[in-house]
Amino acid sequence: MSVVASGPRPTAPWPDRALAFIALVAALALSRLPLRRRLALVRRTRHLPYASPSRLDALYTAACAAAPWWWPGRIACMELSLATVLAAALTGRQARWVFGVRFRPDAFHAWAEVPGHSVGRDIGDAGDRPWTPVMTVPDR
C-alpha cells in the first residue's frame, strides 16, 4: 500500500521532482537488498554537511510527488525516507535515516531528519502517540 495514494498528490518544482525520481528509483531498487546493505550505503554520506531544513522539506515533498501512482509495489515511509536521504546525498548534503517504533498498537515507521528538523515523522496520529527513534543512520 502506498503512503502517497491517500489524499491529494503533492507538487514540487520539476528539477526537484527529477532528482527525487532518480533517488526513488534507486531506493526501490535498493529495497531488494538486505537492510544492512542499505544502511551501509547511507553511512557513506556521514562526511557530507547537513542539508538545510527547508531543502529537506523540498526533497521529501518532491519524493512524494515523484512516486508513480501506477507502481504495483510498496512505496511507503521506508522507501520515501530513503529516497529523501539519497536525494540529499545526490546534492552533496546529508540527512539521517531514522527508524522508530511505538506501542499500543505496535507500529514501525521511518523518516528523514537533519539536526532540529524531521520530515515524514508526524503522519497520522503521531501527535497522540509519538514515535520513539530506535536507530539513526548515520549515527548522531
Coordinates of N, CA, C and O in Angstrom, one line a residue:
M1 N 0.8 -1.2 0.0 CA 0.0 0.0 0.0 C 0.9 1.2 0.0 O 1.9 1.3 0.7
S2 N 0.5 2.2 -0.7 CA 1.3 3.4 -0.9 C 0.9 4.5 0.1 O -0.3 4.7 0.2
V3 N 1.8 5.1 0.7 CA 1.5 6.3 1.6 C 1.0 7.4 0.7 O 0.2 8.2 1.2
V4 N 1.5 7.6 -0.5 CA 1.2 8.7 -1.3 C -0.2 8.6 -1.9 O -0.8 9.6 -2.2
A5 N -0.8 7.4 -2.0 CA -2.1 7.2 -2.6 C -3.2 7.9 -1.9 O -4.2 8.2 -2.5
S6 N -3.1 8.1 -0.6 CA -4.2 8.7 0.2 C -4.0 10.2 0.2 O -3.0 10.8 0.5
G7 N -5.1 10.9 -0.3 CA -5.0 12.4 -0.3 C -4.5 12.9 -1.6 O -4.1 12.2 -2.5
P8 N -4.5 14.3 -1.7 CA -4.0 14.9 -2.9 C -2.5 14.7 -3.1 O -1.8 14.7 -2.1
R9 N -2.1 14.6 -4.3 CA -0.7 14.4 -4.6 C 0.0 15.8 -4.4 O -0.4 16.8 -4.9
P10 N 1.2 15.7 -3.7 CA 1.9 17.0 -3.6 C 2.5 17.4 -4.9 O 2.7 16.6 -5.8
T11 N 2.9 18.7 -5.0 CA 3.5 19.2 -6.2 C 4.9 19.7 -5.8 O 5.1 20.1 -4.6
A12 N 5.8 19.7 -6.7 CA 7.2 20.1 -6.5 C 7.7 20.7 -7.8 O 7.3 20.3 -8.9
P13 N 8.7 21.6 -7.7 CA 9.4 22.0 -9.0 C 9.9 20.9 -9.8 O 10.4 19.9 -9.2
W14 N 10.0 21.0 -11.1 CA 10.4 20.0 -12.0 C 11.8 19.5 -11.6 O 12.1 18.3 -11.6
P15 N 12.8 20.4 -11.4 CA 14.2 19.8 -11.1 C 14.2 19.0 -9.8 O 14.9 18.0 -9.8
D16 N 13.5 19.4 -8.8 CA 13.4 18.6 -7.6 C 12.8 17.3 -7.8 O 13.2 16.2 -7.3
R17 N 11.7 17.3 -8.6 CA 11.0 16.0 -8.9 C 11.8 15.1 -9.7 O 11.8 13.9 -9.5
A18 N 12.6 15.6 -10.6 CA 13.5 14.7 -11.4 C 14.6 14.1 -10.5 O 14.8 12.9 -10.6
L19 N 15.2 14.9 -9.7 CA 16.2 14.4 -8.7 C 15.5 13.4 -7.8 O 16.1 12.3 -7.5
A20 N 14.4 13.7 -7.3 CA 13.7 12.8 -6.4 C 13.3 11.5 -7.1 O 13.3 10.4 -6.5
F21 N 12.9 11.6 -8.3 CA 12.5 10.4 -9.1 C 13.7 9.4 -9.2 O 13.6 8.2 -9.0
I22 N 14.9 10.0 -9.5 CA 16.1 9.2 -9.6 C 16.4 8.5 -8.2 O 16.7 7.4 -8.2
A23 N 16.3 9.3 -7.2 CA 16.5 8.8 -5.8 C 15.5 7.7 -5.5 O 15.8 6.7 -4.8
L24 N 14.2 7.9 -5.9 CA 13.2 7.0 -5.6 C 13.4 5.7 -6.3 O 13.2 4.6 -5.8
V25 N 13.8 5.8 -7.6 CA 14.1 4.5 -8.3 C 15.2 3.8 -7.7 O 15.2 2.6 -7.5
A26 N 16.3 4.5 -7.2 CA 17.4 3.9 -6.5 C 16.9 3.2 -5.2 O 17.3 2.1 -4.9
A27 N 16.0 3.9 -4.5 CA 15.5 3.4 -3.2 C 14.7 2.1 -3.4 O 14.8 1.2 -2.7
L28 N 13.9 2.1 -4.5 CA 13.1 1.0 -4.8 C 14.0 -0.2 -5.2 O 13.7 -1.4 -4.9
A29 N 15.0 0.1 -6.0 CA 16.0 -1.0 -6.4 C 16.7 -1.5 -5.2 O 16.9 -2.7 -5.0
L30 N 17.1 -0.6 -4.3 CA 17.9 -1.0 -3.1 C 17.0 -1.8 -2.1 O 17.5 -2.5 -1.3
S31 N 15.7 -1.6 -2.2 CA 14.8 -2.3 -1.3 C 14.8 -3.8 -1.4 O 14.4 -4.5 -0.6
R32 N 15.4 -4.3 -2.5 CA 15.5 -5.7 -2.8 C 16.8 -6.2 -2.1 O 16.9 -7.5 -2.0
L33 N 17.6 -5.4 -1.6 CA 18.8 -5.8 -0.9 C 18.5 -5.9 0.6 O 17.6 -5.3 1.1
P34 N 19.4 -6.6 1.4 CA 19.2 -6.7 2.8 C 19.3 -5.3 3.4 O 20.1 -4.5 2.9
L35 N 18.6 -5.1 4.5 CA 18.7 -3.8 5.2 C 20.1 -3.4 5.6 O 20.5 -2.2 5.4
R36 N 20.9 -4.3 6.0 CA 22.3 -4.0 6.3 C 23.1 -3.3 5.2 O 23.9 -2.4 5.4
R37 N 22.8 -3.7 3.9 CA 23.4 -3.1 2.8 C 22.9 -1.7 2.5 O 23.7 -0.8 2.2
R38 N 21.6 -1.5 2.7 CA 21.1 -0.1 2.6 C 21.7 0.8 3.7 O 22.0 1.9 3.4
L39 N 21.8 0.3 4.9 CA 22.4 1.1 6.0 C 23.8 1.4 5.7 O 24.3 2.5 5.9
A40 N 24.6 0.5 5.1 CA 26.0 0.7 4.8 C 26.1 1.8 3.7 O 27.0 2.7 3.8
L41 N 25.2 1.8 2.8 CA 25.2 2.9 1.8 C 24.9 4.2 2.4 O 25.6 5.2 2.1
V42 N 23.9 4.3 3.2 CA 23.6 5.6 3.9 C 24.7 6.1 4.8 O 25.0 7.3 4.9
R43 N 25.4 5.1 5.5 CA 26.5 5.5 6.3 C 27.7 6.2 5.6 O 28.4 7.0 6.1
R44 N 27.8 5.9 4.3 CA 28.8 6.6 3.5 C 28.6 8.1 3.3 O 29.5 8.7 2.8
T45 N 27.5 8.6 3.7 CA 27.2 10.0 3.5 C 27.6 10.8 4.7 O 27.4 12.0 4.7
R46 N 28.2 10.2 5.7 CA 28.4 10.9 7.0 C 29.4 12.0 6.9 O 29.4 12.9 7.7
H47 N 30.2 12.0 5.9 CA 31.2 13.1 5.7 C 30.6 14.4 5.1 O 31.2 15.4 5.1
L48 N 29.4 14.3 4.6 CA 28.7 15.4 3.9 C 28.1 16.4 4.9 O 27.7 16.0 6.0
P49 N 28.1 17.7 4.6 CA 27.4 18.6 5.5 C 25.9 18.4 5.5 O 25.4 17.9 4.5
Y50 N 25.2 18.7 6.6 CA 23.7 18.5 6.6 C 23.0 19.4 5.6 O 23.4 20.6 5.4
A51 N 21.9 18.9 5.1 CA 21.0 19.7 4.3 C 20.3 20.7 5.2 O 20.1 20.4 6.4
S52 N 19.8 21.8 4.7 CA 19.1 22.7 5.4 C 17.6 22.2 5.6 O 17.2 21.3 4.8
P53 N 17.0 22.6 6.7 CA 15.6 22.1 6.9 C 14.7 22.4 5.7 O 13.9 21.5 5.4
S54 N 14.8 23.5 5.1 CA 13.9 23.9 4.0 C 14.2 23.0 2.8 O 13.3 22.6 2.1
R55 N 15.5 22.6 2.6 CA 15.9 21.8 1.5 C 15.4 20.3 1.7 O 14.9 19.7 0.8
L56 N 15.5 19.9 3.0 CA 14.9 18.6 3.3 C 13.4 18.5 3.1 O 12.9 17.5 2.5
D57 N 12.7 19.6 3.5 CA 11.3 19.6 3.2 C 11.0 19.5 1.7 O 10.1 18.8 1.3
A58 N 11.8 20.3 0.9 CA 11.6 20.3 -0.5 C 11.8 18.9 -1.2 O 11.1 18.4 -2.0
L59 N 12.9 18.2 -0.7 CA 13.2 16.9 -1.2 C 12.2 15.9 -0.9 O 11.9 15.0 -1.7
Y60 N 11.7 15.9 0.4 CA 10.6 15.0 0.8 C 9.4 15.2 0.0 O 8.7 14.2 -0.5
T61 N 9.0 16.5 -0.2 CA 7.8 16.8 -1.0 C 8.0 16.3 -2.4 O 7.1 15.7 -3.0
A62 N 9.2 16.5 -3.0 CA 9.4 16.0 -4.3 C 9.4 14.5 -4.4 O 8.9 14.0 -5.4
A63 N 9.9 13.8 -3.4 CA 9.9 12.3 -3.4 C 8.4 11.9 -3.4 O 8.1 10.9 -4.1
C64 N 7.6 12.5 -2.6 CA 6.2 12.1 -2.6 C 5.5 12.4 -3.9 O 4.7 11.6 -4.4
A65 N 5.9 13.5 -4.5 CA 5.3 13.9 -5.8 C 5.8 13.0 -7.0 O 5.1 12.7 -7.9
A66 N 7.0 12.5 -6.8 CA 7.6 11.6 -7.9 C 7.1 10.2 -7.8 O 7.4 9.5 -8.8
A67 N 6.5 9.8 -6.7 CA 6.1 8.4 -6.6 C 5.0 8.1 -7.7 O 4.0 8.8 -7.7
P68 N 5.2 7.2 -8.5 CA 4.2 6.9 -9.6 C 3.0 6.2 -9.0 O 3.1 5.3 -8.2
W69 N 1.8 6.7 -9.4 CA 0.5 6.2 -8.9 C 0.3 4.7 -9.4 O -0.4 4.0 -8.8
W70 N 0.9 4.4 -10.5 CA 0.7 3.1 -11.1 C 1.6 2.0 -10.5 O 1.5 0.8 -10.9
W71 N 2.6 2.3 -9.6 CA 3.5 1.4 -9.1 C 2.8 0.2 -8.4 O 2.0 0.5 -7.5
P72 N 3.1 -1.0 -8.8 CA 2.4 -2.1 -8.2 C 2.9 -2.5 -6.8 O 2.2 -3.2 -6.1
G73 N 4.0 -2.1 -6.4 CA 4.6 -2.5 -5.1 C 4.4 -1.4 -4.1 O 3.7 -0.4 -4.2
R74 N 5.2 -1.6 -3.0 CA 5.1 -0.7 -1.8 C 5.9 0.5 -2.1 O 7.1 0.5 -2.5
I75 N 5.3 1.7 -1.8 CA 6.0 2.9 -1.7 C 5.5 3.6 -0.4 O 4.4 4.2 -0.5
A76 N 6.1 3.4 0.7 CA 5.6 3.9 1.9 C 6.8 4.6 2.7 O 7.7 5.1 2.0
C77 N 6.7 4.7 4.0 CA 7.6 5.5 4.7 C 9.1 5.1 4.5 O 10.0 6.0 4.4
M78 N 9.4 3.8 4.5 CA 10.7 3.3 4.3 C 11.3 3.8 3.0 O 12.5 4.3 2.9
E79 N 10.6 3.6 1.9 CA 11.1 4.0 0.6 C 11.2 5.5 0.4 O 12.1 6.0 -0.1
L80 N 10.1 6.2 0.9 CA 10.2 7.7 0.7 C 11.3 8.3 1.6 O 11.9 9.3 1.1
S81 N 11.5 7.8 2.8 CA 12.5 8.4 3.6 C 13.9 8.1 3.0 O 14.8 9.0 3.0
L82 N 14.1 6.9 2.5 CA 15.4 6.5 1.9 C 15.6 7.4 0.6 O 16.7 7.9 0.4
A83 N 14.5 7.6 -0.2 CA 14.6 8.4 -1.3 C 15.0 9.8 -1.0 O 15.8 10.5 -1.7
T84 N 14.5 10.3 0.1 CA 14.8 11.7 0.6 C 16.3 11.8 1.0 O 17.0 12.7 0.6
V85 N 16.8 10.8 1.7 CA 18.2 10.7 2.1 C 19.1 10.6 0.9 O 20.1 11.3 0.8
L86 N 18.7 9.8 -0.1 CA 19.5 9.6 -1.3 C 19.5 10.9 -2.1 O 20.5 11.3 -2.7
A87 N 18.4 11.6 -2.2 CA 18.3 12.8 -3.0 C 19.2 13.9 -2.3 O 19.9 14.6 -3.0
A88 N 19.2 13.9 -1.0 CA 20.1 14.9 -0.3 C 21.5 14.6 -0.6 O 22.3 15.5 -0.9
A89 N 21.9 13.3 -0.6 CA 23.3 12.9 -0.9 C 23.6 13.2 -2.4 O 24.8 13.7 -2.6
L90 N 22.7 13.1 -3.3 CA 22.9 13.5 -4.7 C 23.2 15.0 -4.8 O 23.8 15.4 -5.8
T91 N 22.7 15.8 -3.9 CA 23.0 17.2 -3.9 C 24.2 17.6 -3.1 O 24.5 18.8 -2.9
G92 N 24.9 16.6 -2.6 CA 26.1 16.8 -1.8 C 25.8 17.2 -0.3 O 26.6 17.8 0.4
R93 N 24.6 16.8 0.2 CA 24.2 17.0 1.6 C 23.9 15.7 2.3 O 23.6 14.7 1.6
Q94 N 23.8 15.8 3.6 CA 23.5 14.6 4.4 C 22.2 14.8 5.1 O 21.8 15.9 5.5
A95 N 21.4 13.7 5.2 CA 20.2 13.7 6.0 C 20.3 12.3 6.7 O 20.8 11.4 6.2
R96 N 19.8 12.3 7.9 CA 19.8 11.0 8.7 C 18.5 10.2 8.3 O 17.5 10.8 8.2
W97 N 18.7 8.9 8.2 CA 17.6 8.0 8.0 C 17.3 7.4 9.4 O 18.1 6.8 10.0
V98 N 16.1 7.6 9.9 CA 15.7 7.3 11.2 C 14.6 6.2 11.2 O 13.6 6.3 10.5
F99 N 14.7 5.2 12.1 CA 13.7 4.2 12.3 C 13.2 4.3 13.7 O 13.9 4.5 14.7
G100 N 11.9 4.3 13.8 CA 11.2 4.4 15.1 C 10.1 3.4 15.3 O 9.6 2.8 14.4
V101 N 9.7 3.3 16.6 CA 8.6 2.4 17.0 C 7.7 3.2 17.9 O 8.0 4.2 18.5
R102 N 6.5 2.6 18.1 CA 5.6 2.9 19.2 C 4.8 1.7 19.5 O 4.7 0.7 18.8
F103 N 4.1 1.8 20.7 CA 3.4 0.7 21.2 C 1.9 1.0 21.4 O 1.5 2.2 21.5
R104 N 1.1 0.0 21.4 CA -0.4 0.1 21.6 C -1.0 0.9 20.6 O -1.5 2.0 20.8
P105 N -1.2 0.5 19.4 CA -0.8 -0.8 18.8 C 0.7 -0.6 18.4 O 1.2 0.5 18.0
D106 N 1.3 -1.8 18.3 CA 2.7 -1.8 17.8 C 2.8 -1.3 16.4 O 2.0 -1.7 15.6
A107 N 3.8 -0.5 16.1 CA 4.0 0.1 14.8 C 5.4 0.4 14.6 O 6.2 0.7 15.5
F108 N 5.8 0.4 13.3 CA 7.2 0.8 12.9 C 7.1 1.9 11.9 O 6.1 1.9 11.1
H109 N 8.0 2.8 11.9 CA 8.0 3.9 11.0 C 9.4 4.4 10.6 O 10.3 4.2 11.4
A110 N 9.6 5.0 9.5 CA 10.9 5.5 9.1 C 10.7 6.9 8.6 O 9.7 7.3 8.0
W111 N 11.7 7.8 8.8 CA 11.6 9.2 8.4 C 13.0 9.7 8.2 O 14.0 9.0 8.5
A112 N 13.2 10.9 7.6 CA 14.5 11.5 7.4 C 14.5 12.8 8.3 O 13.5 13.4 8.6
E113 N 15.7 13.1 8.7 CA 15.9 14.3 9.6 C 17.3 14.9 9.4 O 18.2 14.2 9.0
V114 N 17.4 16.1 9.8 CA 18.6 16.9 10.0 C 18.5 17.4 11.4 O 17.4 17.4 12.0
P115 N 19.6 17.9 12.0 CA 19.5 18.4 13.4 C 18.4 19.4 13.5 O 18.4 20.4 12.8
G116 N 17.5 19.1 14.4 CA 16.4 20.1 14.7 C 15.2 20.0 13.8 O 14.3 20.8 14.0
H117 N 15.2 19.1 12.8 CA 14.1 19.1 11.9 C 13.9 17.7 11.3 O 14.9 17.0 11.0
S118 N 12.7 17.3 11.1 CA 12.4 16.0 10.5 C 11.3 16.1 9.5 O 10.5 17.0 9.6
V119 N 11.3 15.2 8.5 CA 10.2 15.1 7.5 C 9.7 13.7 7.5 O 10.4 12.7 7.6
G120 N 8.4 13.6 7.4 CA 7.7 12.3 7.3 C 7.5 11.6 8.7 O 7.1 10.5 8.7
R121 N 7.8 12.3 9.7 CA 7.7 11.7 11.1 C 6.3 11.8 11.6 O 5.8 10.9 12.2
D122 N 5.8 13.0 11.5 CA 4.5 13.3 12.1 C 3.3 13.1 11.2 O 2.7 14.0 10.7
I123 N 3.1 11.8 10.9 CA 1.9 11.5 10.0 C 0.8 10.8 10.8 O 1.1 10.2 11.8
G124 N -0.4 11.0 10.4 CA -1.5 10.3 11.0 C -1.7 10.8 12.4 O -1.8 12.0 12.7
D125 N -1.7 9.9 13.4 CA -2.0 10.2 14.8 C -0.7 10.3 15.6 O -0.7 10.0 16.8
A126 N 0.4 10.8 15.0 CA 1.7 10.8 15.7 C 1.6 11.9 16.9 O 2.4 11.8 17.8
G127 N 0.7 12.8 16.8 CA 0.6 13.8 17.9 C 0.1 13.1 19.2 O 0.6 13.4 20.3
D128 N -0.8 12.1 19.1 CA -1.3 11.4 20.3 C -0.4 10.3 20.8 O -0.3 10.0 21.9
R129 N 0.3 9.7 19.8 CA 1.2 8.6 20.1 C 2.5 8.8 19.4 O 2.7 8.3 18.3
P130 N 3.4 9.5 19.9 CA 4.7 9.9 19.2 C 5.6 8.7 19.0 O 5.5 7.7 19.7
W131 N 6.4 8.8 17.9 CA 7.3 7.8 17.6 C 8.6 7.9 18.4 O 9.0 9.0 18.7
T132 N 9.2 6.8 18.8 CA 10.4 6.7 19.6 C 11.5 6.3 18.6 O 11.4 5.1 18.1
P133 N 12.5 7.1 18.3 CA 13.6 6.7 17.5 C 14.4 5.5 18.1 O 14.7 5.6 19.3
V134 N 14.7 4.5 17.3 CA 15.5 3.4 17.8 C 16.8 3.2 17.1 O 17.7 2.6 17.6
M135 N 16.9 3.8 15.9 CA 18.1 3.7 15.1 C 18.2 4.9 14.2 O 17.2 5.2 13.5
T136 N 19.4 5.5 14.1 CA 19.6 6.6 13.3 C 20.9 6.3 12.5 O 21.9 5.9 13.0
V137 N 20.8 6.5 11.1 CA 21.9 6.3 10.2 C 22.1 7.5 9.4 O 21.2 7.9 8.7
P138 N 23.3 8.0 9.2 CA 24.5 7.8 10.0 C 24.2 8.1 11.5 O 23.4 9.0 11.8
D139 N 25.0 7.5 12.4 CA 24.8 7.8 13.8 C 25.0 9.2 14.1 O 25.7 9.9 13.5
R140 N 24.3 9.6 15.2 CA 24.3 11.0 15.6 C 25.7 11.4 16.1 O 26.5 10.8 16.6

